[in-house]
XYZ file of C-alpha atoms in Angstrom:
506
model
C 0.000 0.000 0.000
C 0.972 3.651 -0.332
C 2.240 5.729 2.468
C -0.933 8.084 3.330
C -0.084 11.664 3.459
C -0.716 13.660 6.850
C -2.689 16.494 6.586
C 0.075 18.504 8.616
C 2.609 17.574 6.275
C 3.861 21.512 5.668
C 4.220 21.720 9.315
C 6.952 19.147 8.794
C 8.591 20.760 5.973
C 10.862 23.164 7.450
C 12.775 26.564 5.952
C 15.860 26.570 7.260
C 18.548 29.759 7.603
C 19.812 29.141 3.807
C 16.794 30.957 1.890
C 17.244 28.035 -0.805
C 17.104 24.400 1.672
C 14.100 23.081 2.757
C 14.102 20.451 5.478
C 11.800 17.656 5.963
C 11.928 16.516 9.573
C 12.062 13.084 10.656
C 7.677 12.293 11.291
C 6.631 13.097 8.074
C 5.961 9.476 7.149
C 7.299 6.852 9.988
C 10.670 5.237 10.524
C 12.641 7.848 9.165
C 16.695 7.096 9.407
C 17.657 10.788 8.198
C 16.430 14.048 7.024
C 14.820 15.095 4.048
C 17.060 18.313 2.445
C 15.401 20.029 -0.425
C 17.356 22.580 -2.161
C 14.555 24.774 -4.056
C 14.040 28.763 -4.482
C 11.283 30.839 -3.710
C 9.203 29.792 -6.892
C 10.126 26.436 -6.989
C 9.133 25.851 -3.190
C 5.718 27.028 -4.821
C 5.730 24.263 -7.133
C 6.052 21.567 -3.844
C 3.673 23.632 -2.273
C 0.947 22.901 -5.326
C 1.953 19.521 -5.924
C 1.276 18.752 -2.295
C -2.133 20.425 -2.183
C -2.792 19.182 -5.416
C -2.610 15.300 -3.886
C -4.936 15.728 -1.232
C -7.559 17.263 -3.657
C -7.082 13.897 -5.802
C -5.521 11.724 -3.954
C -6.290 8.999 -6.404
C -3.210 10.640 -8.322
C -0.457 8.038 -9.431
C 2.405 9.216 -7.595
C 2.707 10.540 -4.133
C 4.158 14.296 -3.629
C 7.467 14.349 -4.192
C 8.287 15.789 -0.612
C 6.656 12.264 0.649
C 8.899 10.701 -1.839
C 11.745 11.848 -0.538
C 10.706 11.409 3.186
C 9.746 7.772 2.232
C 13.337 7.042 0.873
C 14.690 7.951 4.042
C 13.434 4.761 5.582
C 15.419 2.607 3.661
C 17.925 0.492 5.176
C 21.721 1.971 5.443
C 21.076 5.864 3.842
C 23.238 8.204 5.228
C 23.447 12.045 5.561
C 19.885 12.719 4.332
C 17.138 12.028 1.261
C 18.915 14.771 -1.101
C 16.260 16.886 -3.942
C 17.686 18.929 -6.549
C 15.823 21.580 -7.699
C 14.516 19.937 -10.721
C 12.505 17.386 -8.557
C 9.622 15.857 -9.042
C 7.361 13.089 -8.515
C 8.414 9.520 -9.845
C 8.300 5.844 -9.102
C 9.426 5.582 -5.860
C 11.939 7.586 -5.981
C 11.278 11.406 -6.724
C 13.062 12.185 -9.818
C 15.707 14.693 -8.819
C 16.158 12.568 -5.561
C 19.754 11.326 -4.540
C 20.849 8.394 -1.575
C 24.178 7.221 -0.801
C 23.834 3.970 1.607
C 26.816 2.500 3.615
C 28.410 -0.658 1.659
C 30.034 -1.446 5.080
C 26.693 -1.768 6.615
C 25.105 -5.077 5.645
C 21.546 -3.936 5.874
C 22.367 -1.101 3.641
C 20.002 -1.520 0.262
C 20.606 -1.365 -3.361
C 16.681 -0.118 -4.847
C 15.533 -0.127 -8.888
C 13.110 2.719 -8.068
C 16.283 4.859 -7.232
C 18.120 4.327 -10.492
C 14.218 4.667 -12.814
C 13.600 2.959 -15.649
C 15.392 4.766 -18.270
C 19.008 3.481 -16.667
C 21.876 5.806 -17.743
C 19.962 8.002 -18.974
C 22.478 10.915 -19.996
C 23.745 13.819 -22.127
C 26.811 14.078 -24.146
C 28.206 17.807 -26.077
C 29.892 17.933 -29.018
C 31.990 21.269 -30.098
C 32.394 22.417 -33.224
C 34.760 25.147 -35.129
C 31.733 26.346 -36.957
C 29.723 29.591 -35.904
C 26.154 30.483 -36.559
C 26.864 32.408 -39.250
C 28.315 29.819 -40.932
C 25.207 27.293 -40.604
C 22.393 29.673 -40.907
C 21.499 29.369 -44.501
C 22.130 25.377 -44.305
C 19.920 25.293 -41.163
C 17.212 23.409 -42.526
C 19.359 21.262 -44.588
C 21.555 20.497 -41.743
C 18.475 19.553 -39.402
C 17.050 17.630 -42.060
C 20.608 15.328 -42.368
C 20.344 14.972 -38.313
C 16.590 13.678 -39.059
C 17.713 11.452 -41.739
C 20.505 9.795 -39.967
C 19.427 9.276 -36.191
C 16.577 7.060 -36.114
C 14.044 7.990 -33.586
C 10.835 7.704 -32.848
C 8.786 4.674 -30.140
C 9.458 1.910 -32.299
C 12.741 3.305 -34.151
C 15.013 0.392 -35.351
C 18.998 1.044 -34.863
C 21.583 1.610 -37.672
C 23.691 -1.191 -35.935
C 23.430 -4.767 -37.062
C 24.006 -6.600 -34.465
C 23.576 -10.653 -33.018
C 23.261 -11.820 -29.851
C 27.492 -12.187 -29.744
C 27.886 -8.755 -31.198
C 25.477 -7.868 -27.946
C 26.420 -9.127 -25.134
C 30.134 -8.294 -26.421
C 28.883 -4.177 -26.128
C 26.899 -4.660 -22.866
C 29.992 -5.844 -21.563
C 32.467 -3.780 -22.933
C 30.593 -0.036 -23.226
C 32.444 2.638 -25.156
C 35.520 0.165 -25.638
C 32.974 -1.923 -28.191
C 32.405 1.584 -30.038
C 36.306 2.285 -30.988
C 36.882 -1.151 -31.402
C 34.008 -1.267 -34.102
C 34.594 2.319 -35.449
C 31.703 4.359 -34.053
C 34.149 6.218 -31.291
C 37.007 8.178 -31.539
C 39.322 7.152 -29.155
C 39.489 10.478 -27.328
C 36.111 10.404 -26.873
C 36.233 8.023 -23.867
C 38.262 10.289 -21.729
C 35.839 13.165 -21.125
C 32.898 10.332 -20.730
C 32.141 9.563 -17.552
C 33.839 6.339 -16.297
C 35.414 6.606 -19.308
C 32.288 4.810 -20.601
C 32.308 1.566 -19.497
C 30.761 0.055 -16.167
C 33.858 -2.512 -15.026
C 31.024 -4.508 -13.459
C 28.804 -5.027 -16.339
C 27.570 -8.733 -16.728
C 25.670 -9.826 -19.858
C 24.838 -12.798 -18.055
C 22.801 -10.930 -15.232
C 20.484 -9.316 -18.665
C 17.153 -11.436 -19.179
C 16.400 -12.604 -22.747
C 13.645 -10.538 -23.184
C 16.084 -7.634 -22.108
C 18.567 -8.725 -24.795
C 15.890 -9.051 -27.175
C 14.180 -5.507 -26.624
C 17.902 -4.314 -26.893
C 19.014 -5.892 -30.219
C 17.054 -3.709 -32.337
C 17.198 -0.215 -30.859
C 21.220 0.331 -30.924
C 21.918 3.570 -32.298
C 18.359 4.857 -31.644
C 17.004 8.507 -30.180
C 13.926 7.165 -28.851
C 10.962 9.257 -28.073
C 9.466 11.302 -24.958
C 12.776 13.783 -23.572
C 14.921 12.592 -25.694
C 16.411 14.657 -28.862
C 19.312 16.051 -30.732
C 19.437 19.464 -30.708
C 22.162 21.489 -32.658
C 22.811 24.839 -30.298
C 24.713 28.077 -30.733
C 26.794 29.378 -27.373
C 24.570 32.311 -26.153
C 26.302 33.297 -22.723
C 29.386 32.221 -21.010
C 29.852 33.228 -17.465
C 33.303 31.350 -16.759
C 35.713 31.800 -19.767
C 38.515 30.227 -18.263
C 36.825 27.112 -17.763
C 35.088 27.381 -20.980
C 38.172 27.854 -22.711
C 39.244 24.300 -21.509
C 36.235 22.752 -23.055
C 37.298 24.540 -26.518
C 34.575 27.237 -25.961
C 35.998 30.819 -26.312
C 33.263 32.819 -28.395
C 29.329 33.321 -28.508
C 27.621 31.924 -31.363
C 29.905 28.613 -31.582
C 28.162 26.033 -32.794
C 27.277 22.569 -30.601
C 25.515 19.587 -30.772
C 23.750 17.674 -27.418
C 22.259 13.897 -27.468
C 20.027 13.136 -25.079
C 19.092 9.654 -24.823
C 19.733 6.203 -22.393
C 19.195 2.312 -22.583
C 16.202 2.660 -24.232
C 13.629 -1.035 -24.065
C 16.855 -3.131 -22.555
C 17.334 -0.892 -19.754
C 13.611 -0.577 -19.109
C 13.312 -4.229 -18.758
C 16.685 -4.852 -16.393
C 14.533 -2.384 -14.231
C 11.328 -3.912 -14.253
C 12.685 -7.532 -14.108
C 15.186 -6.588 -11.123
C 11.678 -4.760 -9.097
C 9.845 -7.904 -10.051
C 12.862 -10.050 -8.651
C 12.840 -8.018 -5.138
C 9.689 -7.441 -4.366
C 9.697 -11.461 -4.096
C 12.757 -11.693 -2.311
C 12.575 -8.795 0.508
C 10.686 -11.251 2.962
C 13.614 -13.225 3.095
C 15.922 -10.183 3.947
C 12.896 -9.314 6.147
C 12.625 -6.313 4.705
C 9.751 -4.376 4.600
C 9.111 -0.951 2.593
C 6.885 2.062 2.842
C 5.940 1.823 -0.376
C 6.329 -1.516 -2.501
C 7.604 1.101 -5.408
C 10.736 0.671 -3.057
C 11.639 -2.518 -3.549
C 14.954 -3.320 -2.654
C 17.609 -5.779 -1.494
C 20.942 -5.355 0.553
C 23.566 -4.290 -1.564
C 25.496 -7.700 -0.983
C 22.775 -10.344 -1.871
C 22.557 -12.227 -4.676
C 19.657 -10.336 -5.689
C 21.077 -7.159 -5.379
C 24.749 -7.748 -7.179
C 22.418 -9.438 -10.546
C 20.874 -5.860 -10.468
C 24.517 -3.930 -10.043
C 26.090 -6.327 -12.846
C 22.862 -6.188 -14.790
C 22.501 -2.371 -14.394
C 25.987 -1.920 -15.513
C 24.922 -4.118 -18.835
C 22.678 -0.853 -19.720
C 24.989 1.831 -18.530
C 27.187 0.357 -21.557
C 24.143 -0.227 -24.158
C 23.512 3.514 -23.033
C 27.106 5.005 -23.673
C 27.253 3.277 -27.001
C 23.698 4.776 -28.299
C 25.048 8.041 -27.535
C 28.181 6.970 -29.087
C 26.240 5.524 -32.055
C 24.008 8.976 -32.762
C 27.669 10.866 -31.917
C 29.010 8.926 -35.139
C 25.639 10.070 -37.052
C 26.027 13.445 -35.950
C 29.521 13.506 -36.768
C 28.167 11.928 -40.507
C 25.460 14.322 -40.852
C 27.766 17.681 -40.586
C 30.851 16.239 -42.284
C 28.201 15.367 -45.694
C 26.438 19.142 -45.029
C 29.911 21.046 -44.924
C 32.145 18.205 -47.292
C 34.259 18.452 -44.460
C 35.766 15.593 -42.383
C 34.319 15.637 -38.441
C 37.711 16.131 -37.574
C 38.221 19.343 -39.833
C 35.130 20.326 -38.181
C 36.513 19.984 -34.836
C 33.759 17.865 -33.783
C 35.054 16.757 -30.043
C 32.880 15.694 -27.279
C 33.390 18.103 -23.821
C 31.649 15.670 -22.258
C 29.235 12.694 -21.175
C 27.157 12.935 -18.592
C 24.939 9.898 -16.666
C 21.573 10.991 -14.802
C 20.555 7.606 -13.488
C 22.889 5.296 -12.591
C 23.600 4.145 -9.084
C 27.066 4.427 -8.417
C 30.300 2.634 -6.072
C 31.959 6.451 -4.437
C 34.248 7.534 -1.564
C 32.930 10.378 0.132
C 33.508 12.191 3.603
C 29.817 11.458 5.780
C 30.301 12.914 9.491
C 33.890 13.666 9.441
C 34.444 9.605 8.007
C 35.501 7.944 4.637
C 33.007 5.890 3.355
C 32.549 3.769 0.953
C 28.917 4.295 -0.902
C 26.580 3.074 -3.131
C 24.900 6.269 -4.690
C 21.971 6.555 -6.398
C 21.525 9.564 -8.332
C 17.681 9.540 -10.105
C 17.219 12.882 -12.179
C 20.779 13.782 -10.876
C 24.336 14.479 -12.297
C 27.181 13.959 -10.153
C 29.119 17.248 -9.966
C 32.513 16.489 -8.420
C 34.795 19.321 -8.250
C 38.855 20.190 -9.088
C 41.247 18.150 -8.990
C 38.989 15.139 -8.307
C 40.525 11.887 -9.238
C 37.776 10.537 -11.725
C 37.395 13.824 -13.533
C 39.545 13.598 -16.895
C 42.711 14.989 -16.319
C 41.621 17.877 -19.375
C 38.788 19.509 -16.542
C 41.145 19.274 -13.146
C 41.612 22.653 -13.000
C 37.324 23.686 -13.669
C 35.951 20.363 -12.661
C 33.679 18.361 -13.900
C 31.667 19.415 -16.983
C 27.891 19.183 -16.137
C 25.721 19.359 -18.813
C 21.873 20.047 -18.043
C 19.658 20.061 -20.955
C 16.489 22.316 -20.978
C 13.461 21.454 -22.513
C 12.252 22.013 -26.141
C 12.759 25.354 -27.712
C 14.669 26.531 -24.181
C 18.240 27.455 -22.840
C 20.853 24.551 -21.980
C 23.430 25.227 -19.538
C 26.998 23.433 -18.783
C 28.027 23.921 -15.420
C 30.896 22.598 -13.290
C 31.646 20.661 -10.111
C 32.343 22.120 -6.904
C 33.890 21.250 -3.430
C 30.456 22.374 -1.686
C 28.520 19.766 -3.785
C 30.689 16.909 -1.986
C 29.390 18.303 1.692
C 26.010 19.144 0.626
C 24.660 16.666 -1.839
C 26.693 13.874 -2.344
C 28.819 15.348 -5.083
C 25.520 15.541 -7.171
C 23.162 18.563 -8.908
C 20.367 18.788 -10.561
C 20.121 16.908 -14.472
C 17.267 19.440 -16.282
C 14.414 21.654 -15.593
C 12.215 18.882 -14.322
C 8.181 18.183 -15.005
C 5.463 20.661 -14.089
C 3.013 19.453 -15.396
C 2.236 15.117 -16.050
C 2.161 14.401 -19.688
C -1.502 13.879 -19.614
C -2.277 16.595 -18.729
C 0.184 18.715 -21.156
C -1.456 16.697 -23.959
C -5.265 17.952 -22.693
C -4.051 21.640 -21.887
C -1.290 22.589 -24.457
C -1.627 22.397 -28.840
C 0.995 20.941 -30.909
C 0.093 23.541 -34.191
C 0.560 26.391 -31.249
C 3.889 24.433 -30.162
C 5.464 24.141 -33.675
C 4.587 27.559 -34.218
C 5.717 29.026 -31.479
C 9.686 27.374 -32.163
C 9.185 28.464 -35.675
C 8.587 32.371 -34.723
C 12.098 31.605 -32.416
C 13.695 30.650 -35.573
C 13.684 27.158 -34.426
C 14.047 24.262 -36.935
C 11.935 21.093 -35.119
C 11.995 17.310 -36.889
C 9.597 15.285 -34.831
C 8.257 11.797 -35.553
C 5.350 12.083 -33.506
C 4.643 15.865 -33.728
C 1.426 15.528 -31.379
C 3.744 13.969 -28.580
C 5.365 17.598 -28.543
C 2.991 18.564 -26.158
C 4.447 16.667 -23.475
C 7.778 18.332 -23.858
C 6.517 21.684 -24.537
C 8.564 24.101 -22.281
C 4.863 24.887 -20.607
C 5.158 21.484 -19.373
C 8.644 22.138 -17.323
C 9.916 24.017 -14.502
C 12.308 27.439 -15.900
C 15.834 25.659 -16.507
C 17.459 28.900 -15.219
C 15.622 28.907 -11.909
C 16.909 25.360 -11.411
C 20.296 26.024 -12.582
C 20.349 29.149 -10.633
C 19.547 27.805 -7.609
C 22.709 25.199 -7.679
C 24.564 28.167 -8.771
C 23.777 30.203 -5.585
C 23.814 27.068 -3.468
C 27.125 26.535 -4.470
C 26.898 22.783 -5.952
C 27.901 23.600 -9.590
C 28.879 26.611 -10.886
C 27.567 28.233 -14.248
C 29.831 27.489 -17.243
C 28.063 28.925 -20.752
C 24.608 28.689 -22.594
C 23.747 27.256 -24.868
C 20.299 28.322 -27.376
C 19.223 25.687 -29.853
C 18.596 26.215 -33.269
C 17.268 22.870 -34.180
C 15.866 20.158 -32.537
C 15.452 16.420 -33.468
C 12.714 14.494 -31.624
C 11.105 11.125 -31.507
């Protein structure tokens, strides 16, 4: 059963002396091992506010406030500090997206949960740089959108431009990015500003389920639908040249191109076969949950290491679809220019992972600990001279790269020290939903949509154009509010801008 909300739960939600953190107190649902720390601003905390009021008008809604989300976490077995929300949160399944939990690996009771990782497993960005300026792609702006189009397959039931068996297959979902510049889709430079390098060392094929595999096979190479897109972008601001400068951005109006995409069907299913798998085992690790959207296992069970190794399987399927539509991109401007990617300078800054779950050090209490995070909606942000930041980025930290929703600003950031003590070495991943896709589709026009990017000078290639709805920018939180607040919280620091000029969709 679902928790049941108290009707006195703002009386345990709690502003605290930093104008942008919100504490939940221990009481707001029972059992609670930490805190609750919400880092929002004044018209974000509004959102919470509606969402919560919201539920108890309708409290037949699908998913429980987000602030009850995050409360509910905190029961789990073995979390330490506190239930961590970015500003971008909202409600999900079990887990609020935008959420973040680090639990003890030293503590055997300490839980590894499906619901904190999502469904969409490594879901991620990656930027490309180019030499080219807007004026230089502004009368081949169509053209060039339409080559992106043609070459990245998207769409629900998009079929990949990779052949590939069931040896070919479990050969990637073992290997990651290693697969791509083995088979020619990489460059080999493009592992080192990927995070992990783009491979998960604990990736097992033989933890994937056939169906997994078989949902998999097809889609390598593949957009997808619903958030995901391509999106070429001009630089429109940059607040930190010196750090921009490192990524090989030194002027407004350079040109850049972001993927946004994850596992796709294989991931989906590791995650739904691995909630299916716990929620039948947790009576044997006498284990009971708040909500059964919380399934879970300790981190050392049988159980729990099939998800880890089988999670890691779609981290890699993940890395190599961005790699994949990187290759097409790369394609794409080299045939619209007759220029090689190369010549066009066509690097990736970086690659960034939203859900993932996650083997880190990090100082809890004064203490070294060893911890399994899970960052849902989240992008770890770890700052200078970090060891698992490429050695290109020591002296800015990491690149973070938040996307914004269709038509809208994106933003790199960077890691900072302050995001280690605060939230885990984590920040927020976008703008995050307003409103539920049902209700975007009821309330908001596609023809008003398409029109509306077109007077911004826009180019938009969608599959599905009434699915726009959903990812109309009326249907998200303001990017910049988000990004602003984990400016002036001090957990990443704004980089540069970034405006898009044409977007690819499913």
């Amino acid at each position: 059963m679902k928790t049941t909300i108290r009707s006195d739960v703002l009386s345990l939600i709690e502003k605290t002396d930093s104008k942008h953190l919100l504490k939940i107190k221990k009481g707001l649902v029972p059992n609670m091992n930490v805190e609750g720390h919400v880092y929002v601003n004044d018209n974000l905390r509004s959102l919470i506010y509606e969402e919560i009021n919201a539920y108890k008008v309708n409290k037949s809604s699908t998913f429980l406030p987000a602030v009850v989300q995050i409360a509910n976490v905190s029961t789990l077995p073995g979390i330490v500090k506190a239930s961590i929300a970015l500003p971008d949160v909202h409600a999900g399944y079990g887990f609020a997206i935008g959420n973040v939990a680090a639990f003890d690996m030293n503590d055997e009771k300490a839980v590894v949960s499906p619901g904190g990782v999502g469904f969409d497993i490594n879901c991620g960005v990656r930027l490309l740089r180019t030499n080219l300026f807007y004026s230089d792609i502004k009368t081949k702006q169509e053209e060039l959108a339409q080559l992106m189009f043609n070459n990245i397959p998207v769409g629900v039931g998009s079929q990949g431009v990779i052949i590939c068996n069931q040896e070919y297959l479990d050969d990637a979902l073992c290997s990651g990015m290693d697969w791509c510049v083995k088979e020619g889709y990489s460059w080999v430079e493009d592992k080192a500003n990927c995070e992990d390098n783009g491979r998960s060392l604990y990736a097992d094929s033989n933890c994937v389920s056939i169906r997994a595999k078989k949902r998999g096979i097809t889609q390598m190479g593949t957009l997808g639908a619903g958030n995901h897109y391509a999106e070429i972008q001009i630089v429109d601001e940059i607040y930190d040249k010196k750090s921009a400068k490192l990524m090989g951005i030194e002027k407004k109006n350079q040109v850049c191109v972001m993927i946004h995409s994850g596992s796709r069907g294989l991931g989906h299913q590791i995650a739904t076969d691995a909630l299916i798998d716990m929620e039948k085992s947790m009576k044997k690790y006498k284990i009971n949950v708040i909500d059964k959207q919380l399934a879970c296992t300790p981190i050392h069970s049988k159980e729990g290491q099939n998800y880890l190794k089988a999670m890691g399987a779609a981290c890699n399927f993940a890395w190599i679809n961005r790699s994949s539509m990187t290759f097409l991109a790369r394609q794409a401007f080299s045939k619209c220019f007759n220029q090689s990617p190369d010549e066009l300078d066509m690097h990736v800054i970086y690659d960034v992972s939203h859900n993932i779950a996650k083997i880190e050090e990090h100082m809890i209490n004064g203490k070294l600990k060893k911890l399994l995070v899970h960052r849902k909606g989240s992008t770890r942000a770890f700052p200078p001279f970090h060891p698992l930041i490429p050695l290109d980025y020591q002296y800015s930290g990491q690149p973070i790269l938040i996307g914004g929703t269709m038509g809208t600003y994106s933003y790199v950031l960077t890691g900072t020290e302050k995001a280690m003590d605060l939230s885990i070495g984590s920040t927020c991943h976008g703008a995050g939903r307003a409103l539920s896709r049902n209700k975007s589709r009821n309330t908001l026009n596609y023809v008003d949509v398409m029109n509306k990017l077109k007077e911004n000078n826009i180019s938009i290639r969608v599959a599905s154009p009434k699915l726009i709805m959903e990812e109309a920018p009326e249907s998200y939180k303001n990017v910049s509010d988000v990004v602003q607040t984990c400016h002036d919280v001090g957990i990443s620091n704004k980089c540069f801008r970034l405006k898009p000029v044409a977007v690819i969709k499913g």
